[in-house]
CSV table of C-alpha atoms in Angstrom, one decimal:
chain,number,residue,atom,x,y,z
N,262,MET,CA,4.0,-8.1,10.8
N,263,ILE,CA,5.5,-5.3,11.8
N,264,VAL,CA,7.9,-3.0,10.8
N,265,GLY,CA,10.1,-0.6,12.6
N,266,ARG,CA,13.3,0.5,13.8
N,267,ASP,CA,14.2,-1.7,10.9
N,268,VAL,CA,13.3,-5.0,12.4
N,269,ILE,CA,10.4,-6.8,11.0
N,270,GLU,CA,7.8,-8.6,13.9
N,271,PRO,CA,5.2,-11.1,13.3
N,272,VAL,CA,1.6,-9.7,14.1
N,273,ASN,CA,-1.0,-12.5,15.3
N,274,SER,CA,-1.9,-15.4,12.4
N,275,ALA,CA,-5.8,-14.8,14.0
N,276,GLU,CA,-5.6,-10.3,12.2
N,277,THR,CA,-5.2,-12.1,9.6
N,278,PRO,CA,-7.6,-14.2,7.9
N,279,GLU,CA,-7.3,-15.6,4.6
N,280,ARG,CA,-9.2,-13.5,1.8
N,281,THR,CA,-11.5,-14.3,0.0
N,282,PRO,CA,-12.5,-13.8,-3.5
N,283,THR,CA,-12.7,-9.8,-4.4
N,284,VAL,CA,-14.0,-10.2,-8.3
N,285,ALA,CA,-14.7,-12.6,-10.6
N,286,LEU,CA,-14.2,-11.9,-13.2
N,287,SER,CA,-14.5,-13.1,-17.1
N,288,ARG,CA,-12.3,-12.4,-20.7
N,289,GLY,CA,-13.3,-14.3,-23.5
N,290,GLY,CA,-14.7,-17.0,-21.8
N,291,GLU,CA,-12.4,-17.9,-19.1
N,292,SER,CA,-13.1,-16.8,-16.0
N,293,SER,CA,-10.3,-15.6,-13.5
N,294,VAL,CA,-11.1,-15.2,-10.0
N,295,LEU,CA,-8.6,-11.7,-9.1
N,296,THR,CA,-8.0,-12.2,-4.6
N,297,ASP,CA,-6.9,-9.8,-3.0
N,298,SER,CA,-3.3,-11.3,-2.4
N,299,ALA,CA,-2.6,-10.9,-5.7
N,300,PHE,CA,-3.4,-7.0,-5.6
N,301,MET,CA,-0.8,-7.4,-3.5
N,302,ARG,CA,1.3,-9.3,-5.4
N,303,ALA,CA,1.1,-7.1,-7.6
N,304,ALA,CA,1.6,-4.1,-4.8
N,305,MET,CA,5.0,-6.0,-4.1
N,306,ALA,CA,6.0,-6.1,-7.8
N,307,GLU,CA,6.1,-1.8,-8.1
N,308,ALA,CA,8.2,-2.9,-5.0
N,309,ILE,CA,10.4,-3.9,-5.7
N,310,ALA,CA,10.8,-2.2,-8.5
N,311,ALA,CA,11.6,0.7,-6.3
N,312,GLU,CA,14.9,-1.5,-4.1
N,313,ARG,CA,15.6,-1.6,-8.3
N,314,ASP,CA,16.1,2.3,-9.1
N,315,GLY,CA,17.1,2.8,-5.0
N,316,GLU,CA,14.4,3.9,-3.0
N,317,VAL,CA,12.7,2.7,-0.3
N,318,PRO,CA,10.5,-0.6,-1.5
N,319,VAL,CA,7.6,0.6,-0.8
N,320,GLY,CA,4.5,-0.4,-3.4
N,321,ALA,CA,0.8,0.1,-4.5
N,322,VAL,CA,-1.4,0.0,-7.1
N,323,ILE,CA,-5.9,0.5,-6.8
N,324,VAL,CA,-8.0,-1.0,-8.1
N,325,ARG,CA,-12.0,-0.4,-9.4
N,326,GLU,CA,-14.4,-2.9,-9.9
N,327,GLY,CA,-11.7,-5.9,-9.8
N,328,GLU,CA,-9.1,-3.7,-12.8
N,329,ILE,CA,-5.4,-2.7,-11.5
N,330,VAL,CA,-6.5,1.0,-13.2
N,331,ALA,CA,-2.9,2.6,-11.9
N,332,ARG,CA,0.4,1.5,-10.3
N,333,GLY,CA,2.8,3.8,-7.5
N,334,ASN,CA,6.0,2.4,-5.9
N,335,ASN,CA,7.7,5.2,-4.5
N,336,ARG,CA,10.0,8.5,-6.2
N,337,VAL,CA,10.6,10.5,-3.7
N,338,LEU,CA,15.3,10.3,-4.8
N,339,ARG,CA,14.3,9.5,-7.9
N,340,ASP,CA,11.7,12.3,-8.0
N,341,SER,CA,13.5,14.6,-4.8
N,342,ASP,CA,10.4,14.8,-3.7
N,343,PRO,CA,9.3,14.2,-0.3
N,344,THR,CA,5.7,13.9,-1.3
N,345,ALA,CA,6.4,11.1,-3.9
N,346,HIS,CA,5.2,7.9,-1.5
N,347,ALA,CA,3.8,5.4,-3.6
N,348,GLU,CA,0.5,5.6,-2.6
N,349,VAL,CA,1.0,9.0,-4.3
N,350,ILE,CA,2.1,8.0,-7.3
N,351,ALA,CA,-0.7,5.5,-7.5
N,352,MET,CA,-3.7,8.1,-6.5
N,353,ARG,CA,-1.9,10.8,-8.7
N,354,ALA,CA,-1.9,8.7,-12.0
N,355,ALA,CA,-5.8,6.9,-11.0
N,356,GLY,CA,-6.9,10.3,-10.9
N,357,LYS,CA,-5.7,11.0,-14.5
N,358,VAL,CA,-7.8,8.1,-15.1
N,359,PHE,CA,-10.5,8.7,-14.4
N,360,GLY,CA,-9.9,13.0,-14.7
N,361,ASN,CA,-11.2,13.2,-10.9
N,362,TYR,CA,-9.3,13.2,-8.1
N,363,ARG,CA,-11.7,12.0,-6.3
N,364,LEU,CA,-11.2,8.0,-6.6
N,365,GLU,CA,-14.9,6.6,-5.4
N,366,ASP,CA,-15.5,2.7,-5.5
N,367,CYS,CA,-11.2,1.5,-5.5
N,368,THR,CA,-9.4,-0.3,-3.4
N,369,LEU,CA,-5.9,0.9,-2.6
N,370,TYR,CA,-3.4,-2.0,-1.9
N,371,THR,CA,0.3,-1.0,-0.8
N,372,THR,CA,3.0,-3.5,1.0
N,373,LEU,CA,3.3,-0.7,3.9
N,374,GLU,CA,0.6,1.6,6.0
N,375,PRO,CA,0.5,4.7,4.6
N,376,CYS,CA,2.2,7.2,7.0
N,377,ALA,CA,-0.2,10.6,7.5
N,378,MET,CA,0.3,12.6,4.4
N,379,CYS,CA,-0.6,8.9,2.9
N,380,ALA,CA,-4.0,8.7,4.9
N,381,GLY,CA,-4.7,12.3,4.5
N,382,ALA,CA,-4.5,11.3,0.7
N,383,ILE,CA,-6.8,8.8,0.4
N,384,LEU,CA,-9.5,10.1,3.0
N,385,HIS,CA,-9.3,13.4,0.4
N,386,ALA,CA,-9.3,10.7,-2.7
N,387,ARG,CA,-12.5,9.5,-0.9
N,388,ILE,CA,-10.9,5.4,-1.3
N,389,THR,CA,-13.3,3.1,0.2
N,390,ARG,CA,-10.8,0.4,0.7
N,391,LEU,CA,-7.7,0.2,2.3
N,392,VAL,CA,-5.6,-3.1,2.3
N,393,TYR,CA,-2.3,-2.7,3.2
N,394,SER,CA,0.0,-5.7,4.1
N,395,ALA,CA,3.5,-4.4,6.7
N,396,ASN,CA,2.8,-2.4,9.7
N,397,ASP,CA,4.9,0.4,10.2
N,398,PRO,CA,4.9,1.3,13.9
N,399,LYS,CA,7.5,4.3,12.8
N,400,ALA,CA,5.6,6.4,10.9
N,401,GLY,CA,2.1,4.3,10.4
N,402,ALA,CA,-1.0,6.3,10.7
N,403,CYS,CA,-3.8,3.6,10.1
N,404,GLY,CA,-3.1,3.1,14.1
N,405,SER,CA,0.3,2.1,14.9
N,406,VAL,CA,1.7,5.1,15.1
N,407,LEU,CA,-1.7,7.7,14.3
N,408,SER,CA,-4.9,7.6,13.6
N,409,VAL,CA,-5.7,9.0,10.8
N,410,MET,CA,-7.3,6.8,9.1
N,411,ASN,CA,-11.3,6.5,9.8
N,412,HIS,CA,-11.4,9.7,12.6
N,413,PRO,CA,-13.8,10.2,14.2
N,414,GLN,CA,-14.0,13.7,14.1
N,415,LEU,CA,-13.3,13.3,9.6
N,416,ASN,CA,-16.1,12.9,7.7
N,417,HIS,CA,-14.8,9.8,5.7
N,418,LYS,CA,-14.6,6.4,6.4
N,419,VAL,CA,-12.7,4.1,4.4
N,420,GLN,CA,-12.5,-0.1,4.9
N,421,VAL,CA,-9.5,-0.5,6.3
N,422,ASP,CA,-8.3,-4.5,6.2
N,423,SER,CA,-4.3,-5.2,7.3
N,424,GLY,CA,-1.3,-8.1,7.7
N,425,LEU,CA,-2.4,-9.6,3.9
N,426,ILE,CA,1.2,-11.7,3.3
N,427,ALA,CA,2.8,-9.2,5.7
N,428,GLU,CA,5.5,-11.8,6.4
N,429,GLU,CA,6.7,-11.1,2.3
N,430,CYS,CA,6.5,-7.8,2.2
N,431,GLY,CA,7.9,-7.1,5.6
N,432,ALA,CA,11.1,-9.2,4.3
N,433,ILE,CA,11.3,-7.1,1.4
N,434,LEU,CA,12.3,-4.1,3.1
N,435,THR,CA,13.7,-5.7,6.4
N,436,ASP,CA,16.7,-7.5,3.4
N,437,PHE,CA,16.2,-3.6,1.9
N,438,PHE,CA,17.8,-2.0,5.5
N,439,ARG,CA,20.2,-4.7,6.4
N,440,LYS,CA,21.6,-4.4,2.7
N,441,ARG,CA,21.8,-0.4,3.2
N,442,ARG,CA,23.1,-1.1,7.1
N,443,GLN,CA,25.8,-2.9,5.3
N,444,ALA,CA,26.5,-0.6,2.4
N,445,ALA,CA,27.3,2.2,4.7
N,446,ARG,CA,30.5,-0.1,7.4
């Protein structure tokens, strides 16, 4: 799915194959399989929380060893902070959990393609894997507008997967902007 000018366009379904389980955990004798989709749905819940608080609905979670270690949602308006994007909020929280800004062996799940600022922070944090849902042709820095992520001159590479539950995450954004336009009339 592509989000641009508040319009959603589907991505070729061949680009969004079904995801396999990322990890199997055992708790108290019970086995549960957590998938990329489950983690992305947790990020989607963060996006919905952001919308409830009047923010653009973008959410993120950071996962290490099959566990969500940090969550974030857009807080730009609430914090009067242009850097308070969901990805940055989640990375700040994860950094506090680990006592280190380096988030090696972590996967960041986010509902919208990261912007240039967030892509730079992801690289600086040494995130191992990025999974994002909807492409952002207005500000995306993972190939939609810019190619900050995995630029050949940078020394850190991130595995990037995109398009996971893109229609659902894109619909949340589309609905948000549609309501905002209607309220402005």
